[in-house]
Coordinates of C-alpha atoms in Angstrom, one line a residue:
X77 CA 114.6 100.5 85.4
X78 CA 116.5 102.9 87.6
X79 CA 119.3 105.1 86.3
X80 CA 119.6 106.8 83.0
X81 CA 117.2 106.9 80.3
X82 CA 119.6 106.4 77.2
X83 CA 120.7 103.0 76.6
X84 CA 124.1 101.7 75.3
X85 CA 124.4 98.5 73.2
X86 CA 125.9 95.8 75.1
X87 CA 129.2 96.2 73.3
X88 CA 129.6 99.8 74.1
X89 CA 128.6 99.0 77.6
X90 CA 131.5 96.4 78.0
X91 CA 133.8 99.0 76.4
X92 CA 132.6 101.6 78.9
X93 CA 133.0 99.2 82.1
X94 CA 136.6 98.5 81.1
X95 CA 137.3 102.4 81.8
X96 CA 136.1 102.0 85.7
X97 CA 138.0 103.6 88.4
X98 CA 139.8 102.2 91.4
X99 CA 137.7 100.0 93.6
X100 CA 135.5 101.2 96.5
X101 CA 134.8 98.5 98.6
X102 CA 131.4 99.0 100.8
X103 CA 130.8 97.3 104.0
X104 CA 129.6 93.9 104.2
X105 CA 128.2 93.8 107.6
X106 CA 124.3 93.0 107.7
X107 CA 122.2 95.2 110.1
X108 CA 118.6 94.4 111.3
X109 CA 116.1 96.8 111.8
X110 CA 113.1 95.9 114.3
X111 CA 109.3 97.4 114.5
X112 CA 108.2 97.4 117.9
X113 CA 104.5 97.5 119.0
X114 CA 102.7 98.5 122.3
X115 CA 104.1 102.0 122.9
X116 CA 107.9 100.9 122.2
X117 CA 110.6 102.4 120.2
X118 CA 111.9 100.6 116.9
X119 CA 115.4 99.9 116.9
X120 CA 118.4 99.4 114.7
X121 CA 120.9 96.7 115.5
X122 CA 124.1 97.3 113.7
X123 CA 126.1 94.2 112.9
X124 CA 129.6 93.6 113.6
X125 CA 129.8 91.1 110.6
X126 CA 130.8 88.1 112.9
X127 CA 126.9 87.6 114.0
X128 CA 127.0 90.0 117.0
X129 CA 125.1 93.0 117.0
X130 CA 124.9 96.5 118.8
X131 CA 121.4 97.8 119.2
X132 CA 120.2 101.5 119.4
X133 CA 116.7 103.1 119.2
X134 CA 115.7 103.9 115.5
X135 CA 114.2 107.1 116.7
X136 CA 112.6 108.8 119.6
X137 CA 109.2 108.5 118.6
X138 CA 107.1 105.8 120.1
X139 CA 104.6 103.9 117.5
X140 CA 102.9 100.9 117.4
X141 CA 104.8 99.2 114.6
X142 CA 103.7 95.9 112.9
X143 CA 106.0 96.0 109.6
X144 CA 109.4 97.2 108.6
X145 CA 111.0 97.2 105.0
X146 CA 114.5 98.8 103.8
X147 CA 115.5 100.3 100.3
X148 CA 116.7 103.4 98.9
X149 CA 114.0 106.0 98.7
X150 CA 115.8 109.0 97.8
X151 CA 118.3 108.0 95.2
X152 CA 121.3 108.5 97.6
X153 CA 122.6 104.9 97.7
X154 CA 121.8 104.7 101.5
X155 CA 119.2 102.2 102.9
X156 CA 116.1 104.1 104.1
X157 CA 113.3 102.3 106.3
X158 CA 109.6 102.2 105.9
X159 CA 107.5 101.5 109.0
X160 CA 103.8 100.2 108.9
X161 CA 101.9 101.4 112.2
X162 CA 98.6 100.3 113.4
X163 CA 97.9 103.6 115.0
X164 CA 98.7 107.0 113.4
X165 CA 100.3 107.7 110.4
X166 CA 103.1 105.4 108.8
X167 CA 106.7 106.4 109.0
X168 CA 109.5 107.0 106.5
X169 CA 113.1 106.9 107.9
X170 CA 115.6 108.5 105.5
X171 CA 119.5 107.1 106.3
X172 CA 122.5 108.9 105.7
X173 CA 124.7 105.9 105.3
X174 CA 126.0 106.2 108.5
X175 CA 123.5 104.5 110.8
X176 CA 121.6 107.7 111.4
X177 CA 117.9 108.4 110.3
X178 CA 115.6 111.2 109.8
X179 CA 112.2 109.9 110.4
X180 CA 108.6 111.4 109.6
X181 CA 104.9 110.7 109.3
X182 CA 103.2 110.4 106.2
X183 CA 99.6 109.5 104.6
X184 CA 97.0 110.8 106.8
X185 CA 94.7 107.7 105.5
X186 CA 97.3 105.1 106.5
X187 CA 95.9 103.8 110.0
X188 CA 95.7 100.2 110.8
X189 CA 98.4 99.2 108.4
X190 CA 99.9 95.6 109.4
X191 CA 102.9 95.0 106.8
X192 CA 104.7 96.9 104.1
X193 CA 106.7 95.7 101.1
X194 CA 108.8 97.9 98.6
X195 CA 108.8 97.8 94.9
X196 CA 109.0 99.5 91.6
X197 CA 105.1 99.7 91.3
X198 CA 104.6 102.2 88.6
X199 CA 106.6 103.2 85.7
X200 CA 109.0 105.5 87.4
X201 CA 112.4 104.7 89.1
X202 CA 111.7 105.3 92.4
X203 CA 110.7 102.9 95.0
X204 CA 106.9 102.7 95.9
X205 CA 105.3 101.0 99.0
X206 CA 102.5 98.7 99.6
X207 CA 100.7 98.5 102.8
X208 CA 98.6 95.3 104.0
X209 CA 95.6 96.8 106.5
X210 CA 92.5 96.4 107.8
X211 CA 91.2 94.4 110.9
X212 CA 90.0 95.0 113.6
X213 CA 88.2 97.9 113.2
X214 CA 87.8 98.8 109.7
X215 CA 87.7 96.7 106.4
X216 CA 90.1 98.6 104.3
X217 CA 91.6 98.0 101.1
X218 CA 95.4 97.8 100.6
X219 CA 97.0 101.3 100.2
X220 CA 99.6 102.0 97.7
X221 CA 102.2 104.8 98.3
X222 CA 104.0 105.9 95.1
X223 CA 107.5 107.5 95.7
X224 CA 108.7 110.6 94.5
X225 CA 112.4 109.9 94.5
X226 CA 113.2 112.3 97.4
X227 CA 111.4 110.2 100.2
X228 CA 107.9 111.4 99.8
X229 CA 104.8 109.4 98.8
X230 CA 101.6 110.1 97.3
X231 CA 99.0 107.6 98.7
X232 CA 95.7 106.2 97.7
X233 CA 93.6 103.2 98.5
X234 CA 93.8 100.3 95.9
X235 CA 92.3 97.0 95.2
X236 CA 89.2 95.5 97.3
X237 CA 88.8 95.7 101.0
X238 CA 89.1 92.6 103.1
X239 CA 88.5 91.9 106.8
X240 CA 92.1 92.2 107.4
X241 CA 95.4 91.8 105.7
X242 CA 98.4 90.7 107.9
X243 CA 101.2 90.2 105.3
X244 CA 102.4 91.2 102.1
X245 CA 104.9 90.5 99.4
X246 CA 105.7 92.0 96.0
X247 CA 106.7 90.0 92.9
X248 CA 105.8 89.3 89.1
X249 CA 103.3 86.3 89.5
X250 CA 102.0 86.7 86.0
X251 CA 103.3 87.4 82.6
X252 CA 103.1 91.2 82.3
X253 CA 106.1 93.3 83.4
X254 CA 104.0 95.1 86.3
X255 CA 104.8 94.1 90.0
X256 CA 101.8 92.3 91.6
X257 CA 101.0 91.6 95.3
X258 CA 99.9 88.7 97.5
X259 CA 98.2 89.3 100.9
X260 CA 98.1 87.0 103.9
X261 CA 94.6 87.1 105.1
X262 CA 93.6 86.6 108.6
X263 CA 90.3 85.6 110.4
X264 CA 88.8 83.0 108.1
X265 CA 89.5 85.2 105.1
X266 CA 91.0 83.6 102.0
X267 CA 94.4 85.0 101.0
X268 CA 94.6 87.0 97.9
X269 CA 96.6 88.0 94.9
X270 CA 96.5 91.5 93.4
X271 CA 97.6 92.0 89.9
X272 CA 99.3 95.3 89.1
X273 CA 98.6 97.4 86.0
X274 CA 102.0 99.4 86.2
X275 CA 100.2 102.6 87.3
X276 CA 99.7 101.5 91.2
X277 CA 96.2 100.2 90.6
X278 CA 95.6 96.6 91.4
X279 CA 92.8 94.2 91.0
X280 CA 92.7 91.5 94.0
X281 CA 91.1 88.1 93.9
X282 CA 91.2 85.1 96.2
X283 CA 93.9 83.0 95.7
X284 CA 92.7 80.0 97.0
X285 CA 90.4 78.9 100.1
X286 CA 93.0 78.8 102.6
X287 CA 92.4 81.2 105.6
X288 CA 94.0 82.9 108.5
X289 CA 97.8 83.5 107.4
X290 CA 99.8 86.1 109.2
X291 CA 102.7 86.1 106.6
X292 CA 103.9 85.3 103.0
X293 CA 106.9 85.0 101.2
X294 CA 107.4 84.8 97.4
X295 CA 110.1 82.7 95.7
X296 CA 110.8 79.9 93.2
X297 CA 110.0 77.0 95.1
X298 CA 109.6 74.4 92.4
X299 CA 111.5 74.1 89.2
X300 CA 109.5 76.2 86.9
X301 CA 109.8 79.9 86.2
X302 CA 106.9 80.9 87.9
X303 CA 106.7 82.5 91.4
X304 CA 105.3 80.6 94.0
X305 CA 103.9 81.6 97.8
X306 CA 104.5 80.3 101.2
X307 CA 102.2 81.3 103.9
X308 CA 102.8 81.4 107.7
X309 CA 99.7 80.2 109.3
X310 CA 98.9 80.5 112.9
X311 CA 96.2 77.7 113.1
X312 CA 96.9 74.8 111.2
X313 CA 99.7 73.6 108.8
X314 CA 101.6 76.2 106.8
X315 CA 100.7 76.3 103.1
X316 CA 102.6 76.7 99.8
X317 CA 101.0 77.9 96.6
X318 CA 102.7 77.0 93.3
X319 CA 102.0 79.8 90.7
X320 CA 101.3 79.1 87.1
X321 CA 102.7 82.4 85.7
X322 CA 99.2 83.8 84.9
X323 CA 98.5 84.8 88.7
X324 CA 96.7 81.7 89.4
X325 CA 97.9 79.1 92.2
X326 CA 97.5 75.5 93.1
X327 CA 97.9 75.3 97.0
X328 CA 98.5 72.7 99.6
X329 CA 100.1 71.9 102.9
X330 CA 103.9 72.8 103.0
X331 CA 104.1 70.1 105.6
X332 CA 102.1 67.7 107.8
X333 CA 102.9 69.5 110.9
X334 CA 101.0 72.5 112.4
X335 CA 102.4 75.2 114.3
X336 CA 101.6 78.7 115.4
X337 CA 103.4 80.5 112.5
X338 CA 103.5 84.1 112.5
X339 CA 106.4 84.9 110.1
X340 CA 108.1 83.2 107.1
X341 CA 111.4 83.9 104.8
X342 CA 112.7 82.1 101.9
X343 CA 116.3 81.2 100.9
X344 CA 118.8 78.4 100.2
X345 CA 119.7 77.3 103.5
X346 CA 121.6 74.0 102.9
X347 CA 123.5 72.7 100.0
X348 CA 120.6 72.0 97.9
X349 CA 119.5 74.3 94.7
X350 CA 116.0 74.7 95.8
X351 CA 114.6 77.3 98.2
X352 CA 113.8 76.3 101.8
X353 CA 111.8 78.3 104.5
X354 CA 112.1 79.3 108.0
X355 CA 109.0 80.0 110.0
X356 CA 108.7 82.3 113.1
X357 CA 106.3 80.6 115.5
X358 CA 104.6 82.5 118.2
X359 CA 103.9 79.5 120.5
X360 CA 106.4 77.0 120.4
X361 CA 110.1 76.7 118.8
X362 CA 110.8 78.3 115.3
X363 CA 111.0 75.8 112.5
X364 CA 113.3 75.3 109.5
X365 CA 111.9 73.5 106.2
X366 CA 114.3 72.2 103.8
X367 CA 112.4 72.3 100.3
X368 CA 112.2 69.1 98.0
X369 CA 112.1 71.1 94.6
X370 CA 108.6 70.2 93.9
X371 CA 106.7 72.4 96.6
X372 CA 107.1 70.2 99.6
X373 CA 109.2 70.5 102.8
X374 CA 110.7 68.4 105.6
X375 CA 110.5 70.7 108.8
X376 CA 112.5 70.5 112.0
X377 CA 113.0 72.8 115.1
X378 CA 115.6 75.2 114.8
X379 CA 116.2 75.7 118.5
X380 CA 115.1 74.1 121.5
X381 CA 114.3 77.3 123.4
X382 CA 110.4 78.2 122.4
X383 CA 110.0 82.0 121.9
X384 CA 107.3 84.2 121.4
X385 CA 108.3 85.1 117.9
X386 CA 106.3 87.4 115.6
X387 CA 108.7 87.6 112.4
X388 CA 111.8 86.4 110.6
X389 CA 114.3 87.8 108.3
X390 CA 117.1 86.1 106.6
X391 CA 120.6 87.1 105.6
X392 CA 124.4 85.9 106.0
X393 CA 125.0 88.2 109.0
X394 CA 128.5 86.5 109.7
X395 CA 130.2 86.3 106.2
X396 CA 130.3 82.6 106.1
X397 CA 128.3 82.6 103.0
X398 CA 125.4 80.8 104.6
X399 CA 121.8 82.0 105.3
X400 CA 121.2 82.9 108.9
X401 CA 117.8 83.7 110.5
X402 CA 117.1 86.8 113.0
X403 CA 113.6 86.4 114.8
X404 CA 111.8 89.5 116.2
X405 CA 110.3 88.3 119.3
X406 CA 107.3 89.5 121.5
X407 CA 108.5 90.4 125.2
X408 CA 111.4 88.3 124.8
X409 CA 115.0 89.0 123.6
X410 CA 115.2 89.1 119.9
X411 CA 117.2 86.0 118.7
X412 CA 119.8 85.4 116.0
X413 CA 120.5 82.1 114.5
X414 CA 123.7 81.1 112.6
X415 CA 123.4 78.5 109.8
X416 CA 125.8 75.8 109.2
X417 CA 125.2 75.2 105.4
X418 CA 123.4 72.0 106.1
X419 CA 120.1 73.0 107.9
X420 CA 121.4 73.4 111.3
X421 CA 121.5 76.6 113.5
X422 CA 123.3 77.8 116.6
X423 CA 121.0 80.4 118.2
X424 CA 121.6 83.1 120.8
X425 CA 120.0 86.4 122.2
X426 CA 121.1 89.7 120.0
X427 CA 120.9 91.2 123.5
X428 CA 118.9 91.3 126.9
X429 CA 116.2 93.9 125.5
X430 CA 112.7 92.2 125.9
X431 CA 110.9 95.1 124.1
X432 CA 107.7 93.9 122.3
X433 CA 109.4 93.2 118.5
X434 CA 106.5 92.8 116.0
X435 CA 108.8 92.7 112.6
X436 CA 112.1 92.5 111.2
X437 CA 114.1 93.4 108.1
X438 CA 117.8 93.0 107.2
X439 CA 119.9 95.6 105.3
X440 CA 123.3 97.2 105.4
X441 CA 122.6 100.5 106.7
X442 CA 125.8 101.7 107.6
X443 CA 127.4 101.8 104.1
X444 CA 125.7 101.6 100.5
X445 CA 125.2 98.2 99.0
X446 CA 128.2 96.8 97.3
X447 CA 126.2 96.4 93.9
X448 CA 122.7 97.1 92.0
X449 CA 121.8 95.2 89.2
X450 CA 118.3 95.3 87.5
X451 CA 116.8 93.3 84.3
X452 CA 114.1 94.2 82.1
X453 CA 113.2 91.5 79.4
X454 CA 110.2 91.9 76.5
X455 CA 109.8 90.5 73.1
X456 CA 109.3 92.8 70.4
X457 CA 109.2 92.4 66.6
X458 CA 110.7 89.1 66.7
X459 CA 113.5 90.3 69.0
X460 CA 114.3 89.3 72.6
X461 CA 115.4 92.6 74.3
X462 CA 117.4 93.1 77.3
X463 CA 117.5 96.1 79.4
X464 CA 120.1 96.2 82.1
X465 CA 121.1 98.7 84.8
X466 CA 124.4 97.8 86.6
X467 CA 126.3 99.7 89.4
X468 CA 129.1 98.1 91.5
X469 CA 131.4 99.5 94.3
X470 CA 133.9 96.8 94.0
X471 CA 135.2 94.6 91.2
X472 CA 132.5 91.6 90.2
X473 CA 131.9 89.1 87.6
X474 CA 128.8 89.6 85.7
X475 CA 126.7 86.3 84.7
X476 CA 123.6 86.0 82.3
X477 CA 121.6 83.0 81.8
X478 CA 118.6 82.5 79.8
X479 CA 115.7 79.6 80.0
X480 CA 114.2 78.4 77.0
X481 CA 111.8 75.4 76.8
X482 CA 112.4 75.0 80.6
X483 CA 115.9 74.5 79.9
X484 CA 118.4 77.2 81.5
X485 CA 121.8 78.1 79.5
X486 CA 124.7 79.8 80.5
X487 CA 124.9 82.9 78.1
X488 CA 127.6 85.4 79.4
X489 CA 130.3 85.6 82.1
X490 CA 132.4 88.8 82.1
X491 CA 134.7 90.3 84.8
X492 CA 133.6 93.7 85.8
X493 CA 135.6 96.8 87.4
X494 CA 134.0 99.3 89.5
X495 CA 130.7 100.5 87.8
X496 CA 130.1 104.2 89.2
X497 CA 128.1 106.1 88.1
X498 CA 125.6 103.6 87.0
X499 CA 125.1 102.3 83.6
X500 CA 122.1 101.3 81.6
X501 CA 122.0 99.5 78.2
X502 CA 120.3 97.0 76.1
X503 CA 120.7 93.9 73.9
X504 CA 118.4 92.7 71.1
X505 CA 118.7 89.2 70.1
X506 CA 116.5 87.8 67.0
X507 CA 114.3 84.8 68.5
X508 CA 111.4 82.7 67.2
X509 CA 108.7 82.3 69.5
X510 CA 109.4 79.7 72.1
X511 CA 106.6 80.6 74.8
X512 CA 107.7 81.9 77.8
X513 CA 111.5 83.1 78.3
X514 CA 113.1 83.6 81.5
X515 CA 116.4 85.4 82.4
X516 CA 118.9 85.5 85.5
X517 CA 121.6 87.4 85.9
X518 CA 124.1 88.0 89.1
X519 CA 126.9 89.8 90.1
X520 CA 129.3 87.8 92.0
X521 CA 132.6 88.1 94.2
X522 CA 134.8 84.9 94.6
X523 CA 134.9 85.2 98.2
X524 CA 131.4 86.2 99.2
X525 CA 129.4 84.7 96.4
X526 CA 126.4 86.3 94.8
X527 CA 126.3 90.1 95.6
X528 CA 123.3 91.1 93.6
X529 CA 120.9 89.1 91.4
X530 CA 117.6 89.3 89.7
X531 CA 115.4 87.3 87.6
X532 CA 112.6 87.9 85.2
X533 CA 110.3 86.3 82.6
X534 CA 108.8 87.5 79.1
X535 CA 106.3 85.7 76.7
X536 CA 107.2 85.5 73.1
X537 CA 104.6 85.0 70.2
X538 CA 103.3 81.7 69.5
X539 CA 105.0 79.3 67.3
X540 CA 104.2 79.5 63.7
X541 CA 103.6 76.5 61.2
X542 CA 103.6 72.8 62.7
X543 CA 104.1 74.2 66.3
X544 CA 107.6 72.0 66.4
X545 CA 109.6 73.4 69.0
X546 CA 113.0 74.7 67.8
X547 CA 116.1 73.1 68.4
X548 CA 117.4 74.0 71.9
X549 CA 121.0 73.5 71.0
X550 CA 120.8 75.6 67.9
X551 CA 118.7 78.6 69.9
X552 CA 121.4 78.6 72.5
X553 CA 124.3 79.0 69.9
X554 CA 122.5 81.8 67.9
X555 CA 121.7 83.7 71.3
X556 CA 125.3 83.3 72.7
X557 CA 126.7 84.3 69.3
X558 CA 124.7 87.2 69.1
X559 CA 125.4 88.7 72.5
X560 CA 129.3 88.0 71.8
X561 CA 128.9 89.8 68.5
X562 CA 127.4 92.8 70.4
X563 CA 130.1 92.7 72.8
X564 CA 133.0 92.9 70.1
X565 CA 131.3 96.0 68.4

């Protein structure tokens, strides 16, 4: 959890939130950062909020970049960038919130990095970086770089070496509170899952017998509360692997069609409640795949124009509350495809620059994000303990749901004023053991929808006695009563 270490009770927190100051509305324009290979400069394209962009070099240094990720590395509420490179040192670029970056190399042992993901890997509140690396020269293990909160990193190898990891995604794939990693492996090597121990160490095992993936994305593809993985496969059908909540996966083809897929992103593209996928294809038209909620997809071309796409990111770049797709293209102008909310897209070149883009990330680098919400969930001594961290720069509505016995219940909906500085607090709810418990919290705006959201799960103690499940309605009543009692204190 980031922010203050001291915690308030929920009632005290709501009382403190009522004393908010005047709203400070952050920019809602989404920008995109492109990593470029083959001796070209990385670049940043500033969004106008209408789906168009104005682009410039990220820095003057020329690198063979293969992956980019954005996040606040030094606690100034501005988005920073980490760049994975296949030659020389990886790069960190600290943003000033106005679109300017100060970039430096770090980690002498970081050669042949192909992708990077950011997350809170160890127990401190500073963002860390996980690098996928390897082929074609060395059989290197993944590399973890633990952030110091000032933009610096302490790096070391972790897990086990492989023939070459091309993509990485971070998420909670088992029942413990430590971030895990899923690796897309190339050249006949099985994809891997690496379970984190909360200190920066990971234990990696084969995820299944799927081989030859270039990229991976994590999300809740089916109806259970366990993270799933979708792989972009360059030779054959793309793959979906449904998680079981213990770090295991059951894998199958995402669809019957085979494409030269090099990148994947997940999001709710149409009006349905389940996740969909967009695939970047290096040898044909890019694809949109609408999920069916049980792990299958129905796919079609996004655009009739085939492009040599290397990666894809999804975000609402024109403010219409519909997800759009941005493609990084190799020796071809990068593309933006505006979604219509029904699975259709209207695509155009971002500009005429044909530099060899290898990767793309979306972030608002021109202003701090409108809000931050974090949620911790634990079960201690018969009580469900929820730890919250909230920061908002405009008025929002705070929503909380709990999932018990595979049923999701709305628990709390409260208007929030501006919350700055951030606020951390806890709520403890008496709860009998019901197996896995999930929580989802969001901060929403009536015109822009969900601004921030986070989901997590915890394992309660086993049911005692006969093992008969408790009455769900009674559990819901007890939890809602307890949270509202705390809110009134």
